[in-house]
Amino acid sequence: ILNVEQSPQSLHVQEGDSTNFTCSFPSSNFYALHWYRWETAKSPEALFVMTLNGDEKKKGRISATLNTKEGYSYLYIKGSQPEDSATYLCVCGSARQLTFGSGTQLTVLP
Amino acid sequence: NAGVMQNPRHLVRRRGQEARLRCSPMKGHSHVYWYRQLPEEGLKFMVYLQKENIIDESGMPKERFSAEFPKEGPSILRIQQVVRGDSAAYFCASSPRTGGEDTQYFGPGTRLTVL
């Protein structure tokens, strides 16, 4: 069973601030790492999937990096907006299943 | 192209009854995954199915829970003789290929309440 840890658990930022969160995972037998965005009362929505050490992905104001050797990934949000408020899930994928971190709950205050 | 469909969205059962949760994957997806979110907890993997086959059920409770994905029709998660501890949100996801690297698309979930 993989142990996927995310920090911080929750975060409040002001509109316009940039922010980042961390995901750590076992570096041995790495397969794939996903980031999902989960808004209250909705279903998780895929943001990125990364497989290679050094991968960087970007989608608008959100970007992510991956370090498989040391077992961490960062998610960055530039110029946070209230609509970015959600729980951001880091997920490790093996061949058969996904293991979810507990998420970072982001609240962007107007 | 409709997304992943789950029904019912809300289900209320009394202790001892059976609960049947349905999931229709996205068109063209042959891989289905079920996850459970207990109150105040994150998503936990339950089972991974392809058409007519259970690939990985390592997250399924050993008793009362079963899942199927028949050749025709939706995937079904079945909970027999429900107990209060089964109250949770059950999410289904689908992918076109095996999910470790492939993005999974999630349905809206079924919220089960056991009275």
mmCIF file of C-alpha atoms in Angstrom:
data_model
loop_
_atom_site.group_PDB
_atom_site.id
_atom_site.type_symbol
_atom_site.label_atom_id
_atom_site.label_comp_id
_atom_site.label_asym_id
_atom_site.label_seq_id
_atom_site.Cartn_x
_atom_site.Cartn_y
_atom_site.Cartn_z
ATOM 1 C CA ILE A 1 0.000 0.000 0.000
ATOM 2 C CA LEU A 2 1.487 3.350 -1.051
ATOM 3 C CA ASN A 3 1.705 6.184 1.468
ATOM 4 C CA VAL A 4 0.928 9.479 -0.259
ATOM 5 C CA GLU A 5 1.218 12.548 1.935
ATOM 6 C CA GLN A 6 0.167 16.078 1.176
ATOM 7 C CA SER A 7 0.923 19.323 2.952
ATOM 8 C CA PRO A 8 -0.433 21.583 4.124
ATOM 9 C CA GLN A 9 -3.834 20.058 4.932
ATOM 10 C CA SER A 10 -5.533 23.399 4.406
ATOM 11 C CA LEU A 11 -4.526 26.806 3.198
ATOM 12 C CA HIS A 12 -6.153 30.235 3.056
ATOM 13 C CA VAL A 13 -4.734 32.825 0.667
ATOM 14 C CA GLN A 14 -5.828 36.231 -0.550
ATOM 15 C CA GLU A 15 -7.013 36.720 -4.103
ATOM 16 C CA GLY A 16 -4.012 37.475 -6.287
ATOM 17 C CA ASP A 17 -1.493 35.611 -4.108
ATOM 18 C CA SER A 18 0.520 32.776 -5.572
ATOM 19 C CA THR A 19 0.692 29.547 -3.634
ATOM 20 C CA ASN A 20 2.068 26.037 -3.755
ATOM 21 C CA PHE A 21 1.549 22.698 -2.057
ATOM 22 C CA THR A 22 3.571 19.543 -1.690
ATOM 23 C CA CYS A 23 2.957 15.876 -2.312
ATOM 24 C CA SER A 24 5.405 13.206 -1.159
ATOM 25 C CA PHE A 25 5.317 9.562 -2.168
ATOM 26 C CA PRO A 26 7.583 6.495 -2.116
ATOM 27 C CA SER A 27 10.260 6.934 -4.775
ATOM 28 C CA SER A 28 10.774 3.200 -5.280
ATOM 29 C CA ASN A 29 8.642 1.501 -7.950
ATOM 30 C CA PHE A 30 7.230 4.827 -9.109
ATOM 31 C CA TYR A 31 4.659 4.526 -11.896
ATOM 32 C CA ALA A 32 2.699 7.749 -12.361
ATOM 33 C CA LEU A 33 1.556 10.778 -10.414
ATOM 34 C CA HIS A 34 -1.729 12.571 -10.941
ATOM 35 C CA TRP A 35 -3.118 15.839 -9.606
ATOM 36 C CA TYR A 36 -6.885 16.171 -9.323
ATOM 37 C CA ARG A 37 -9.004 19.151 -8.371
ATOM 38 C CA TRP A 38 -12.087 18.421 -6.291
ATOM 39 C CA GLU A 39 -14.721 21.062 -5.682
ATOM 40 C CA THR A 40 -17.343 20.561 -3.021
ATOM 41 C CA ALA A 41 -20.397 18.635 -4.262
ATOM 42 C CA LYS A 42 -18.684 17.805 -7.544
ATOM 43 C CA SER A 43 -16.505 14.922 -8.723
ATOM 44 C CA PRO A 44 -12.696 15.003 -8.900
ATOM 45 C CA GLU A 45 -11.402 16.558 -12.097
ATOM 46 C CA ALA A 46 -8.050 15.582 -13.582
ATOM 47 C CA LEU A 47 -5.431 18.332 -13.826
ATOM 48 C CA PHE A 48 -2.184 16.596 -14.711
ATOM 49 C CA VAL A 49 -0.562 13.201 -15.030
ATOM 50 C CA MET A 50 3.227 12.962 -14.902
ATOM 51 C CA THR A 51 5.472 9.963 -15.310
ATOM 52 C CA LEU A 52 9.042 11.138 -15.887
ATOM 53 C CA ASN A 53 11.496 12.615 -13.404
ATOM 54 C CA GLY A 54 11.733 16.332 -14.065
ATOM 55 C CA ASP A 55 8.332 16.510 -15.764
ATOM 56 C CA GLU A 56 6.658 19.896 -15.622
ATOM 57 C CA LYS A 57 3.077 20.450 -16.687
ATOM 58 C CA LYS A 58 1.125 23.681 -16.987
ATOM 59 C CA LYS A 59 -2.555 24.500 -17.425
ATOM 60 C CA GLY A 60 -3.335 28.200 -17.339
ATOM 61 C CA ARG A 61 -2.241 29.555 -13.964
ATOM 62 C CA ILE A 62 -1.652 26.095 -12.499
ATOM 63 C CA SER A 63 1.567 24.144 -12.937
ATOM 64 C CA ALA A 64 3.150 21.059 -11.420
ATOM 65 C CA THR A 65 6.609 19.539 -11.152
ATOM 66 C CA LEU A 66 7.767 16.009 -10.443
ATOM 67 C CA ASN A 67 10.878 14.613 -8.760
ATOM 68 C CA THR A 68 10.708 10.827 -8.765
ATOM 69 C CA LYS A 69 14.200 10.337 -7.318
ATOM 70 C CA GLU A 70 13.347 12.070 -4.060
ATOM 71 C CA GLY A 71 9.625 11.319 -4.189
ATOM 72 C CA TYR A 72 7.853 14.658 -4.332
ATOM 73 C CA SER A 73 5.704 16.810 -6.537
ATOM 74 C CA TYR A 74 4.761 20.467 -6.215
ATOM 75 C CA LEU A 75 1.583 22.136 -7.449
ATOM 76 C CA TYR A 76 1.760 25.887 -8.032
ATOM 77 C CA ILE A 77 -1.092 28.331 -8.524
ATOM 78 C CA LYS A 78 -0.159 31.770 -9.777
ATOM 79 C CA GLY A 79 -2.423 34.713 -8.945
ATOM 80 C CA SER A 80 -5.049 32.704 -7.051
ATOM 81 C CA GLN A 81 -8.705 33.458 -7.774
ATOM 82 C CA PRO A 82 -11.772 32.596 -5.643
ATOM 83 C CA GLU A 83 -12.772 29.996 -8.243
ATOM 84 C CA ASP A 84 -9.520 28.136 -7.475
ATOM 85 C CA SER A 85 -10.973 27.234 -4.068
ATOM 86 C CA ALA A 86 -11.103 23.441 -3.963
ATOM 87 C CA THR A 87 -9.327 20.411 -2.565
ATOM 88 C CA TYR A 88 -6.273 19.444 -4.599
ATOM 89 C CA LEU A 89 -5.569 15.733 -4.559
ATOM 90 C CA CYS A 90 -2.224 14.151 -5.285
ATOM 91 C CA VAL A 91 -2.603 10.594 -6.518
ATOM 92 C CA CYS A 92 -0.055 7.868 -7.139
ATOM 93 C CA GLY A 93 -0.932 5.443 -9.885
ATOM 94 C CA SER A 94 0.263 1.860 -10.072
ATOM 95 C CA ALA A 95 -0.614 -0.518 -12.875
ATOM 96 C CA ARG A 96 -3.951 -1.363 -11.309
ATOM 97 C CA GLN A 97 -5.123 1.365 -8.987
ATOM 98 C CA LEU A 98 -4.748 4.887 -7.702
ATOM 99 C CA THR A 99 -3.737 5.775 -4.161
ATOM 100 C CA PHE A 100 -4.995 9.157 -3.047
ATOM 101 C CA GLY A 101 -3.389 11.606 -0.684
ATOM 102 C CA SER A 102 -5.683 13.293 1.802
ATOM 103 C CA GLY A 103 -5.633 16.516 -0.184
ATOM 104 C CA THR A 104 -4.842 20.169 0.388
ATOM 105 C CA GLN A 105 -7.953 22.273 0.887
ATOM 106 C CA LEU A 106 -7.396 25.692 -0.661
ATOM 107 C CA THR A 107 -9.602 28.680 0.130
ATOM 108 C CA VAL A 108 -9.002 31.866 -1.827
ATOM 109 C CA LEU A 109 -10.438 34.898 -0.079
ATOM 110 C CA PRO A 110 -11.730 37.775 -2.230
ATOM 111 C CA ASN B 1 -20.022 12.643 -25.144
ATOM 112 C CA ALA B 2 -21.617 12.108 -21.777
ATOM 113 C CA GLY B 3 -19.345 11.744 -18.797
ATOM 114 C CA VAL B 4 -19.394 8.992 -16.229
ATOM 115 C CA MET B 5 -22.930 8.470 -14.982
ATOM 116 C CA GLN B 6 -23.832 7.180 -11.574
ATOM 117 C CA ASN B 7 -27.241 6.439 -10.165
ATOM 118 C CA PRO B 8 -28.861 6.902 -7.897
ATOM 119 C CA ARG B 9 -27.202 10.084 -6.647
ATOM 120 C CA HIS B 10 -28.624 9.568 -3.186
ATOM 121 C CA LEU B 11 -29.698 6.278 -1.663
ATOM 122 C CA VAL B 12 -31.214 5.663 1.744
ATOM 123 C CA ARG B 13 -31.365 2.161 3.149
ATOM 124 C CA ARG B 14 -32.279 0.653 6.501
ATOM 125 C CA ARG B 15 -29.873 -1.677 8.241
ATOM 126 C CA GLY B 16 -30.022 -5.158 6.737
ATOM 127 C CA GLN B 17 -31.251 -4.059 3.311
ATOM 128 C CA GLU B 18 -29.307 -4.313 0.083
ATOM 129 C CA ALA B 19 -27.821 -1.355 -1.782
ATOM 130 C CA ARG B 20 -27.136 -1.414 -5.534
ATOM 131 C CA LEU B 21 -25.061 1.356 -7.021
ATOM 132 C CA ARG B 22 -24.755 1.735 -10.772
ATOM 133 C CA CYS B 23 -22.022 3.238 -12.889
ATOM 134 C CA SER B 24 -22.021 3.778 -16.644
ATOM 135 C CA PRO B 25 -18.507 4.596 -17.888
ATOM 136 C CA MET B 26 -17.703 7.150 -20.526
ATOM 137 C CA LYS B 27 -18.258 5.972 -24.070
ATOM 138 C CA GLY B 28 -15.298 3.952 -25.248
ATOM 139 C CA HIS B 29 -13.981 3.268 -21.744
ATOM 140 C CA SER B 30 -13.684 -0.370 -20.747
ATOM 141 C CA HIS B 31 -12.012 0.105 -17.353
ATOM 142 C CA VAL B 32 -14.064 0.948 -14.267
ATOM 143 C CA TYR B 33 -12.903 1.749 -10.746
ATOM 144 C CA TRP B 34 -14.907 2.139 -7.551
ATOM 145 C CA TYR B 35 -13.809 4.344 -4.641
ATOM 146 C CA ARG B 36 -15.343 5.035 -1.274
ATOM 147 C CA GLN B 37 -15.181 8.200 0.775
ATOM 148 C CA LEU B 38 -16.124 7.663 4.391
ATOM 149 C CA PRO B 39 -17.152 10.726 6.422
ATOM 150 C CA GLU B 40 -14.175 12.968 7.204
ATOM 151 C CA GLU B 41 -11.854 10.760 5.128
ATOM 152 C CA GLY B 42 -10.334 10.799 1.656
ATOM 153 C CA LEU B 43 -11.026 8.592 -1.321
ATOM 154 C CA LYS B 44 -10.058 4.944 -0.923
ATOM 155 C CA PHE B 45 -9.739 2.468 -3.777
ATOM 156 C CA MET B 46 -12.126 -0.472 -3.664
ATOM 157 C CA VAL B 47 -12.087 -2.411 -6.924
ATOM 158 C CA TYR B 48 -10.935 -2.268 -10.539
ATOM 159 C CA LEU B 49 -12.899 -4.038 -13.263
ATOM 160 C CA GLN B 50 -12.750 -4.538 -16.970
ATOM 161 C CA LYS B 51 -15.639 -5.939 -18.952
ATOM 162 C CA GLU B 52 -16.679 -9.215 -17.292
ATOM 163 C CA ASN B 53 -13.503 -9.374 -15.192
ATOM 164 C CA ILE B 54 -12.446 -8.230 -11.743
ATOM 165 C CA ILE B 55 -8.812 -7.168 -12.040
ATOM 166 C CA ASP B 56 -8.058 -5.937 -8.534
ATOM 167 C CA GLU B 57 -10.402 -6.106 -5.555
ATOM 168 C CA SER B 58 -7.796 -5.523 -2.883
ATOM 169 C CA GLY B 59 -9.729 -2.579 -1.446
ATOM 170 C CA MET B 60 -13.067 -4.341 -1.131
ATOM 171 C CA PRO B 61 -14.290 -5.441 2.296
ATOM 172 C CA LYS B 62 -14.201 -9.220 2.403
ATOM 173 C CA GLU B 63 -17.870 -9.663 3.241
ATOM 174 C CA ARG B 64 -21.140 -8.229 1.935
ATOM 175 C CA PHE B 65 -19.534 -6.232 -0.914
ATOM 176 C CA SER B 66 -19.380 -7.358 -4.520
ATOM 177 C CA ALA B 67 -18.890 -5.703 -7.890
ATOM 178 C CA GLU B 68 -19.481 -6.644 -11.473
ATOM 179 C CA PHE B 69 -19.092 -5.115 -14.905
ATOM 180 C CA PRO B 70 -21.098 -7.226 -17.349
ATOM 181 C CA LYS B 71 -20.608 -7.335 -21.083
ATOM 182 C CA GLU B 72 -23.731 -5.242 -21.513
ATOM 183 C CA GLY B 73 -24.933 -2.610 -19.104
ATOM 184 C CA PRO B 74 -23.465 -0.626 -16.252
ATOM 185 C CA SER B 75 -21.074 -1.685 -13.542
ATOM 186 C CA ILE B 76 -22.831 -2.553 -10.302
ATOM 187 C CA LEU B 77 -21.488 -2.224 -6.767
ATOM 188 C CA ARG B 78 -23.639 -4.309 -4.481
ATOM 189 C CA ILE B 79 -23.699 -4.094 -0.706
ATOM 190 C CA GLN B 80 -25.680 -6.748 1.095
ATOM 191 C CA GLN B 81 -27.101 -6.388 4.598
ATOM 192 C CA VAL B 82 -25.969 -2.793 4.934
ATOM 193 C CA VAL B 83 -24.788 -1.432 8.281
ATOM 194 C CA ARG B 84 -24.458 2.164 9.477
ATOM 195 C CA GLY B 85 -20.730 2.069 8.804
ATOM 196 C CA ASP B 86 -21.436 1.647 5.080
ATOM 197 C CA SER B 87 -22.762 5.217 4.940
ATOM 198 C CA ALA B 88 -20.394 6.994 2.586
ATOM 199 C CA ALA B 89 -20.024 8.539 -0.841
ATOM 200 C CA TYR B 90 -19.212 5.945 -3.499
ATOM 201 C CA PHE B 91 -17.462 7.235 -6.602
ATOM 202 C CA CYS B 92 -16.989 5.441 -9.864
ATOM 203 C CA ALA B 93 -14.323 6.348 -12.397
ATOM 204 C CA SER B 94 -13.527 5.079 -15.859
ATOM 205 C CA SER B 95 -10.565 5.135 -18.202
ATOM 206 C CA PRO B 96 -9.938 3.929 -21.743
ATOM 207 C CA ARG B 97 -6.890 1.919 -20.659
ATOM 208 C CA THR B 98 -5.405 0.648 -17.433
ATOM 209 C CA GLY B 99 -5.546 3.467 -14.952
ATOM 210 C CA GLY B 100 -2.107 3.741 -13.388
ATOM 211 C CA GLU B 101 -0.881 6.180 -15.972
ATOM 212 C CA ASP B 102 -4.122 6.961 -17.717
ATOM 213 C CA THR B 103 -6.417 9.695 -16.468
ATOM 214 C CA GLN B 104 -9.508 8.452 -14.699
ATOM 215 C CA TYR B 105 -12.752 10.346 -15.167
ATOM 216 C CA PHE B 106 -15.005 10.437 -12.159
ATOM 217 C CA GLY B 107 -18.744 10.284 -11.867
ATOM 218 C CA PRO B 108 -20.741 12.497 -9.491
ATOM 219 C CA GLY B 109 -20.924 9.830 -6.810
ATOM 220 C CA THR B 110 -23.709 8.050 -4.957
ATOM 221 C CA ARG B 111 -24.262 9.129 -1.383
ATOM 222 C CA LEU B 112 -25.461 6.160 0.636
ATOM 223 C CA THR B 113 -27.120 6.752 3.977
ATOM 224 C CA VAL B 114 -27.908 3.783 6.182
ATOM 225 C CA LEU B 115 -30.510 4.450 8.832
#
